[in-house]
CSV table of C-alpha atoms in Angstrom, one decimal:
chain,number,residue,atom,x,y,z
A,68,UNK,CA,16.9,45.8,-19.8
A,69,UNK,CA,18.6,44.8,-16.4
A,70,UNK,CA,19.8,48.3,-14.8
A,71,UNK,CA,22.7,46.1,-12.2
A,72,UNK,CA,25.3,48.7,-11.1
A,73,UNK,CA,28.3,46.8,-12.5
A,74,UNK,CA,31.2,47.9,-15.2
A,75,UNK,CA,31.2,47.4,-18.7
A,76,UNK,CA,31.8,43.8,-19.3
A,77,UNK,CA,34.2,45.2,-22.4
A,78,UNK,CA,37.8,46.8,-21.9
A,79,UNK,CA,39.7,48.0,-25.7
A,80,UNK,CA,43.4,47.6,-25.7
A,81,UNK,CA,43.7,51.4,-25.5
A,82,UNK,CA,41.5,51.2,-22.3
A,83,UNK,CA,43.9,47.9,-20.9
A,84,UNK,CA,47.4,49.8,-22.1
A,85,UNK,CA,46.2,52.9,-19.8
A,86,UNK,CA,45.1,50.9,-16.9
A,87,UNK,CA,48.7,49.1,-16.9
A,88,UNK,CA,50.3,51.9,-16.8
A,89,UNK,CA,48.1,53.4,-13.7
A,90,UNK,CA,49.4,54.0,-10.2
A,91,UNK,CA,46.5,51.1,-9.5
A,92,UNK,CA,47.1,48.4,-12.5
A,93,UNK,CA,44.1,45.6,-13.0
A,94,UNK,CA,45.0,41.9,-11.9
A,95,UNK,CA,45.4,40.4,-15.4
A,96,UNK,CA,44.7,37.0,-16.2
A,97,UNK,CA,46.4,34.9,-19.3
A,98,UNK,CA,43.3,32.3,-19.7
A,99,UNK,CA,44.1,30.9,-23.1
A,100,UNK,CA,42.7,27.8,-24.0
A,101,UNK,CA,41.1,25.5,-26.6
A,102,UNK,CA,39.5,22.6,-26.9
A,103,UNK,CA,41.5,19.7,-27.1
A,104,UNK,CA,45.0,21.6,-26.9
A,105,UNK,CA,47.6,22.4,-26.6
A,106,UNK,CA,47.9,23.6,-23.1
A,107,UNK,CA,47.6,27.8,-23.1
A,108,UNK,CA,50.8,27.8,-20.7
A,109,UNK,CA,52.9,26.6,-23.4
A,110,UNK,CA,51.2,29.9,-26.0
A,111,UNK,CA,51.7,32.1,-22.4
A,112,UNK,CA,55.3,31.0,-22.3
A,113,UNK,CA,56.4,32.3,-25.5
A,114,UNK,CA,55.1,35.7,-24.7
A,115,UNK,CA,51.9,37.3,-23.1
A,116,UNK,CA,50.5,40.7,-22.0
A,117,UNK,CA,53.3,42.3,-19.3
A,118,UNK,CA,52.5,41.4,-15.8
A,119,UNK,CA,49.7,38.6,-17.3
A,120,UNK,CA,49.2,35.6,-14.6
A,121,UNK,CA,48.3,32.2,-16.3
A,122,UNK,CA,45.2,30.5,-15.4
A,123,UNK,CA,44.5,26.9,-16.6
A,124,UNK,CA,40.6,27.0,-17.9
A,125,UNK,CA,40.5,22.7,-17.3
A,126,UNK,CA,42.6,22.7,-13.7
A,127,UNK,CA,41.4,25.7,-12.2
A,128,UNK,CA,38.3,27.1,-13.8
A,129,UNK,CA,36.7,24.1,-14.0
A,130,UNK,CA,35.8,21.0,-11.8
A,131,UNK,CA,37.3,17.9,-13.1
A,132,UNK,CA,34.9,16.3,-15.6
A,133,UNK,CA,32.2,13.9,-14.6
A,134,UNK,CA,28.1,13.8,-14.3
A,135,UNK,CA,28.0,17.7,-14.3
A,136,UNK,CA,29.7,17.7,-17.6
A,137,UNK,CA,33.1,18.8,-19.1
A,138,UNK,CA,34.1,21.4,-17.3
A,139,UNK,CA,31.7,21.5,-13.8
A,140,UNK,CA,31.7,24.5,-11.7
A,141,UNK,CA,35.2,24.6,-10.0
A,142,UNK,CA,35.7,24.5,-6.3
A,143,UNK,CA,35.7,27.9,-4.9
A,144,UNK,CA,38.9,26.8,-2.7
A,145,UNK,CA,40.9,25.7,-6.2
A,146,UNK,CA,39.6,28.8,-7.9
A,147,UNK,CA,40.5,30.7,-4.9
A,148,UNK,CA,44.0,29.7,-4.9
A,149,UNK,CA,44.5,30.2,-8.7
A,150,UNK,CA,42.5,33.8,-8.0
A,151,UNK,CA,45.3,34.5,-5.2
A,152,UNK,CA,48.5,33.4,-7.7
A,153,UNK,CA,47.1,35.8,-10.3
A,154,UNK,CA,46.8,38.6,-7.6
A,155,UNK,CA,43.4,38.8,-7.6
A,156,UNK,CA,41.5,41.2,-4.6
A,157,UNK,CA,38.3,42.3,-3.6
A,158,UNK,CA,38.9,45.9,-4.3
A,159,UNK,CA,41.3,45.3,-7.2
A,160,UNK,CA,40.1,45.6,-11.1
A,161,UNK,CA,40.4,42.3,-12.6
A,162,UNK,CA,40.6,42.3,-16.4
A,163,UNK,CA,40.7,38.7,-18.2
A,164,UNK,CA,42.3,37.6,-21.8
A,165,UNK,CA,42.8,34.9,-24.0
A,166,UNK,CA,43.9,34.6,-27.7
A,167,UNK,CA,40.6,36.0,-29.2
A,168,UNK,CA,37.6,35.9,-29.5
A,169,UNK,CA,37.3,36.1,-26.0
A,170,UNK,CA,35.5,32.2,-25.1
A,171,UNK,CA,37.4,30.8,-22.2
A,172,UNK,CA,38.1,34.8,-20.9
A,173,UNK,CA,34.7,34.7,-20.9
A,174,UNK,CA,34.7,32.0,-18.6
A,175,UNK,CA,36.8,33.7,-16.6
A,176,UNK,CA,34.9,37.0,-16.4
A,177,UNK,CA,31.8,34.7,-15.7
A,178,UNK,CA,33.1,32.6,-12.8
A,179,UNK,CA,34.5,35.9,-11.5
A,180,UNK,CA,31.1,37.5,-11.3
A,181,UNK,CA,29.6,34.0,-9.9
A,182,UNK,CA,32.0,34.0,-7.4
A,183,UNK,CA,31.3,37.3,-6.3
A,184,UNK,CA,33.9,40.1,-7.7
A,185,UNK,CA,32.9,43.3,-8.4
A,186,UNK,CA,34.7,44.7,-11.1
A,187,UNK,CA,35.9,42.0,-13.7
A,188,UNK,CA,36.3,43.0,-17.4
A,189,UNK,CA,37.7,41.2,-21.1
A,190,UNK,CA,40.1,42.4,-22.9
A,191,UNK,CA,38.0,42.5,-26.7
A,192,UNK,CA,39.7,41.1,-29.2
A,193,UNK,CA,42.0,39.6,-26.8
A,194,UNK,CA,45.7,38.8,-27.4
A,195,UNK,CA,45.6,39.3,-31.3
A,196,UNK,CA,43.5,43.1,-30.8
A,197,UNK,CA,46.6,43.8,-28.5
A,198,UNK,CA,49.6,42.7,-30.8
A,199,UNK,CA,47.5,43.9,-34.0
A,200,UNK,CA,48.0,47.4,-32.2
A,201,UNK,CA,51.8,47.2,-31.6
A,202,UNK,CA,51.9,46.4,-28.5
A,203,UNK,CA,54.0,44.9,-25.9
A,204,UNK,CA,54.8,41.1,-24.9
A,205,UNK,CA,56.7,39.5,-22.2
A,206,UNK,CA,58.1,36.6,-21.6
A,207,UNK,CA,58.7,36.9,-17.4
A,208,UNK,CA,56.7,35.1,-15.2
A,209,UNK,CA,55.4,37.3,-12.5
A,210,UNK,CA,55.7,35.8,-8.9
A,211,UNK,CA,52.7,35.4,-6.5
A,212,UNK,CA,50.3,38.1,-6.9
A,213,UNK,CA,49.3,38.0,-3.1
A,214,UNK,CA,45.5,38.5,-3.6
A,215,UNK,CA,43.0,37.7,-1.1
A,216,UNK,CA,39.6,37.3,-2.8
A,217,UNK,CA,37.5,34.8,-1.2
A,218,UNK,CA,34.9,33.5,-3.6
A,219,UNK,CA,31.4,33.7,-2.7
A,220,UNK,CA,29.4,31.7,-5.6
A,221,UNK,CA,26.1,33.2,-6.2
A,222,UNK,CA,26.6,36.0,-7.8
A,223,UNK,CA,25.6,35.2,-11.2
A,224,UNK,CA,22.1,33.1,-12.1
A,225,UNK,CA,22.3,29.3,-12.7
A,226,UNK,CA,20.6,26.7,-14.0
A,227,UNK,CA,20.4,23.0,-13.6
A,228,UNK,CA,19.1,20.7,-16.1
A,229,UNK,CA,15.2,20.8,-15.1
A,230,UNK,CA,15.4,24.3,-15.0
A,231,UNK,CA,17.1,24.5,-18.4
A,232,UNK,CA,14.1,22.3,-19.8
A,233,UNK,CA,11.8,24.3,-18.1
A,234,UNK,CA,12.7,27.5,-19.6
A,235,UNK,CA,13.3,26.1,-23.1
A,236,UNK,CA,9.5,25.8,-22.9
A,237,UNK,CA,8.3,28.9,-20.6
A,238,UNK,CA,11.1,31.6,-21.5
A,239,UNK,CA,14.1,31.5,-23.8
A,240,UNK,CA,16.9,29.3,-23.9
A,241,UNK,CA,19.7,30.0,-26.5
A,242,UNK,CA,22.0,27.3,-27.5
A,243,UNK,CA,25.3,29.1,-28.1
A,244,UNK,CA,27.0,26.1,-30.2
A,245,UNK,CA,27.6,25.8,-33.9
A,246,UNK,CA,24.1,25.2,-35.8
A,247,UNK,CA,25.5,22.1,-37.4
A,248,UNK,CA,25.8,21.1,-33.8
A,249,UNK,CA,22.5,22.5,-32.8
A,250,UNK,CA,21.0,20.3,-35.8
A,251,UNK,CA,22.2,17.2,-35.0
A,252,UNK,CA,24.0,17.0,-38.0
A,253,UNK,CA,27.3,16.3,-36.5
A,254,UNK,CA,28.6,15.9,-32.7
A,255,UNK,CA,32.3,16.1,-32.3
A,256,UNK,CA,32.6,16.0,-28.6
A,257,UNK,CA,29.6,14.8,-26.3
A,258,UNK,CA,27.4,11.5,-26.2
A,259,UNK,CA,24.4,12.6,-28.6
A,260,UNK,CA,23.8,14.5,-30.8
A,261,UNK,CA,20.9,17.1,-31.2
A,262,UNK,CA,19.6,20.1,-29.1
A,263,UNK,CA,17.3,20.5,-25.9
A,264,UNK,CA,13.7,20.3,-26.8
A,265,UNK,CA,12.0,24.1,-27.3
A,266,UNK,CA,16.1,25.8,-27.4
A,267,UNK,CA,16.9,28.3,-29.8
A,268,UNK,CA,19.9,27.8,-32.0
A,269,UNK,CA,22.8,31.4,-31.3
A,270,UNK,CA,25.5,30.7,-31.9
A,271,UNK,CA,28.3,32.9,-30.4
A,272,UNK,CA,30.3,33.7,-33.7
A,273,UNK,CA,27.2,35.9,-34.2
A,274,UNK,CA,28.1,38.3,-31.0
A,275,UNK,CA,31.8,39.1,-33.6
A,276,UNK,CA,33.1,41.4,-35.7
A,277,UNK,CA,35.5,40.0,-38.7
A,278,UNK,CA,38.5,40.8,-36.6
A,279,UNK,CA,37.2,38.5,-33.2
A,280,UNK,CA,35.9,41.9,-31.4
A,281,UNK,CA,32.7,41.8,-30.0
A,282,UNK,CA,30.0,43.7,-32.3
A,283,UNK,CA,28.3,47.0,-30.7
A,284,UNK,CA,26.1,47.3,-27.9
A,285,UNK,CA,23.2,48.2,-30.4
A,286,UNK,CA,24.2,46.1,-32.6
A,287,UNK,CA,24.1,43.2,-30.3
A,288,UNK,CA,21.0,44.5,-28.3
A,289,UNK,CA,19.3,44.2,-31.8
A,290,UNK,CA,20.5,40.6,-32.7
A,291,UNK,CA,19.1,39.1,-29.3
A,292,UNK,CA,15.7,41.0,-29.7
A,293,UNK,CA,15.4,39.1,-32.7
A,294,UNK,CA,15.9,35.8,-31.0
A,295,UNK,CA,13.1,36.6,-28.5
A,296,UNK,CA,15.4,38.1,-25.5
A,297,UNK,CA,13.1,40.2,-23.8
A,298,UNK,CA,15.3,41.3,-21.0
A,299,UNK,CA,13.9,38.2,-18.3
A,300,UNK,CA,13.7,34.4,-18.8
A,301,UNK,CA,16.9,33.9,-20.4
A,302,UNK,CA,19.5,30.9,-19.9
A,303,UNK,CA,22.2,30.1,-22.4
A,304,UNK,CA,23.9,26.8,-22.7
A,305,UNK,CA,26.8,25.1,-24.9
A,306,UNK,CA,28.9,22.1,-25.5
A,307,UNK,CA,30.2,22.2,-21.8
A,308,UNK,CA,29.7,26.1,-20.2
A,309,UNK,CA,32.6,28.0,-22.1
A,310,UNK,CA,30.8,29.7,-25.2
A,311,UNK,CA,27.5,29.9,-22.9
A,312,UNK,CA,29.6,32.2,-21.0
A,313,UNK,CA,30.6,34.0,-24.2
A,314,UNK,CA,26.8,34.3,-24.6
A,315,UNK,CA,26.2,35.7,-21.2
A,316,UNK,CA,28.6,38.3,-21.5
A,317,UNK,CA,27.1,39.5,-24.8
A,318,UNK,CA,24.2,39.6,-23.4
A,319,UNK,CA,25.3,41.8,-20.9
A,320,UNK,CA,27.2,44.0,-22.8
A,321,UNK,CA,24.2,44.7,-24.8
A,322,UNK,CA,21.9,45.3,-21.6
A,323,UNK,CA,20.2,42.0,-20.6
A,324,UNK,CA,21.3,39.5,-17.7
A,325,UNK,CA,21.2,35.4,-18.6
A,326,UNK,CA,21.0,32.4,-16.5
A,327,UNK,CA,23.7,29.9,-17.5
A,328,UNK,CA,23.6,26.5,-18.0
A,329,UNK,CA,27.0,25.4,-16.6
A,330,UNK,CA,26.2,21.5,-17.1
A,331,UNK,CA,25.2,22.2,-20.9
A,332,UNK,CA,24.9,19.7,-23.7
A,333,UNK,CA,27.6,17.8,-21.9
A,334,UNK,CA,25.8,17.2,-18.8
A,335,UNK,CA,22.1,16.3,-20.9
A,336,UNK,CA,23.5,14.3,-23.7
A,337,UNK,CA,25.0,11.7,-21.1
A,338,UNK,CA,21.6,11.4,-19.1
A,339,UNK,CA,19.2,9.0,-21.5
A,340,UNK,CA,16.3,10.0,-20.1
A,341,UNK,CA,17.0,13.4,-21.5
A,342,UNK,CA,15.2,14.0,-24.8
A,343,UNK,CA,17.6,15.4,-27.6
A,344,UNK,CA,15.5,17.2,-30.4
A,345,UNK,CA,17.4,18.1,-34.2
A,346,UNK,CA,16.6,20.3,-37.0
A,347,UNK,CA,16.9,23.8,-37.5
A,348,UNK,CA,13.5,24.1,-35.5
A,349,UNK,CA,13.4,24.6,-31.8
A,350,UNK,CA,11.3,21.2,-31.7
């Protein structure tokens, strides 16, 4: 188990409702998003945590898509600039949403912690754990948040696509899409289908309660020692970097630390001279 001195990854809506109501509030980021649409905005519009900042997952969390995949690392002076809207400083909590189960926050909470923040967290269970509880939405638009934290990428581990295909073979590497995906049986988004050779199919609706919150610590400690985690030589990959992240943050919650893949399937299934195994086998 990694021992790195940094919060909780997990924040209940109890724990959120509190902090909001501190002398010294969290930056809160609205990073709702899903694959294929609609825009989140237009969800964040019609009513979103009180004092919630927007952050586009494709415009500003991401690199526009190309050879690195669909959604490439973003450049730290676009995520900057979306980090200073949202109010977003060095010694300010950040804590991170989206509609539940907590993919693209996770994103969010990830790329916070690459780029160097100290104290990021997700809201678990997201927007429906919050309403399911009774509380409050808004519909105002905060203005500028003023925040001043200059991302410094390198704080979390990465891995490009040799090293992905080397640790498939010499470590772990989890593959954090559907298994119908991870068979080959179906691709609904990227050039091939299939899975990298030696990966090992975990997929993230297996971090999740019924009701989108995360399982236990234990819990989840338990299901990765089953898939081999061992506390080093794990990388996690997806479709295109989001649910890896949602992988990664499981992980941490339940005491381990995993390289991501930010590239993922996206990024391999393009290159043809990238092998693509399929079956329910690691191959």
């Amino acid at each position: 188990m990694d021992s790195h001195q940094t919060p909780y990854p997990l924040m209940t809506t109890g724990e959120l409702a509190e902090a909001l109501r501190s002398a010294a509030p969290p930056a809160l980021l609205d990073v709702r998003w899903q694959l294929g649409g609609p825009p989140g905005e237009q969800e964040y519009r019609k009513g979103h945590l009180p004092g919630a900042h927007y952050v586009d997952l494709d415009r500003e969390l991401a690199a526009p898509p190309g050879p690195q995949g669909r959604h490439p690392l973003p450049d730290p002076a676009v995520l900057a600039e979306a980090l200073h809207r949202a109010g977003v400083s060095a010694d300010r909590d950040v804590v991170v949403y989206d509609a539940g189960p907590a993919t693209s926050a996770a994103r969010a909470w990830w790329l916070l912690r690459w780029a160097g923040h100290p104290s990021v967290r997700v809201l678990d269970g997201g927007l429906a754990a919050w309403t399911a509880q009774g509380l409050p939405l808004s519909t105002e638009t905060p203005g500028h948040g003023g925040g001043d934290f200059t991302p410094v990428p390198g704080g979390m581990p990465v891995l490009d696509a040799d090293e992905a295909a080397r640790l498939a073979r010499s470590g772990l590497l989890l593959d954090a899409r559907a298994g119908e995906r991870y068979r080959g049986e179906t691709e609904p988004v990227d050039p091939r289908a299939g899975h990298i050779p030696g990966a090992v199919s975990a997929p993230t609706t297996g971090n999740l309660m019924e009701d989108g919150r995360f399982l236990p610590a234990e819990k989840l400690a338990a299901r990765f020692r089953d898939l081999g985690v061992a506390g080093t030589g794990t990388g996690v990959y997806c479709g295109s970097g989001v649910t890896a992240a949602h992988q990664v943050l499981a992980l941490e919650a339940a005491g381990f630390r995993a390289a991501l893949y930010p590239g993922s399937w996206s990024e391999w299934s393009a290159d043809p001279e990238r092998p693509a195994a399929s079956g329910p086998l690691p191959g």
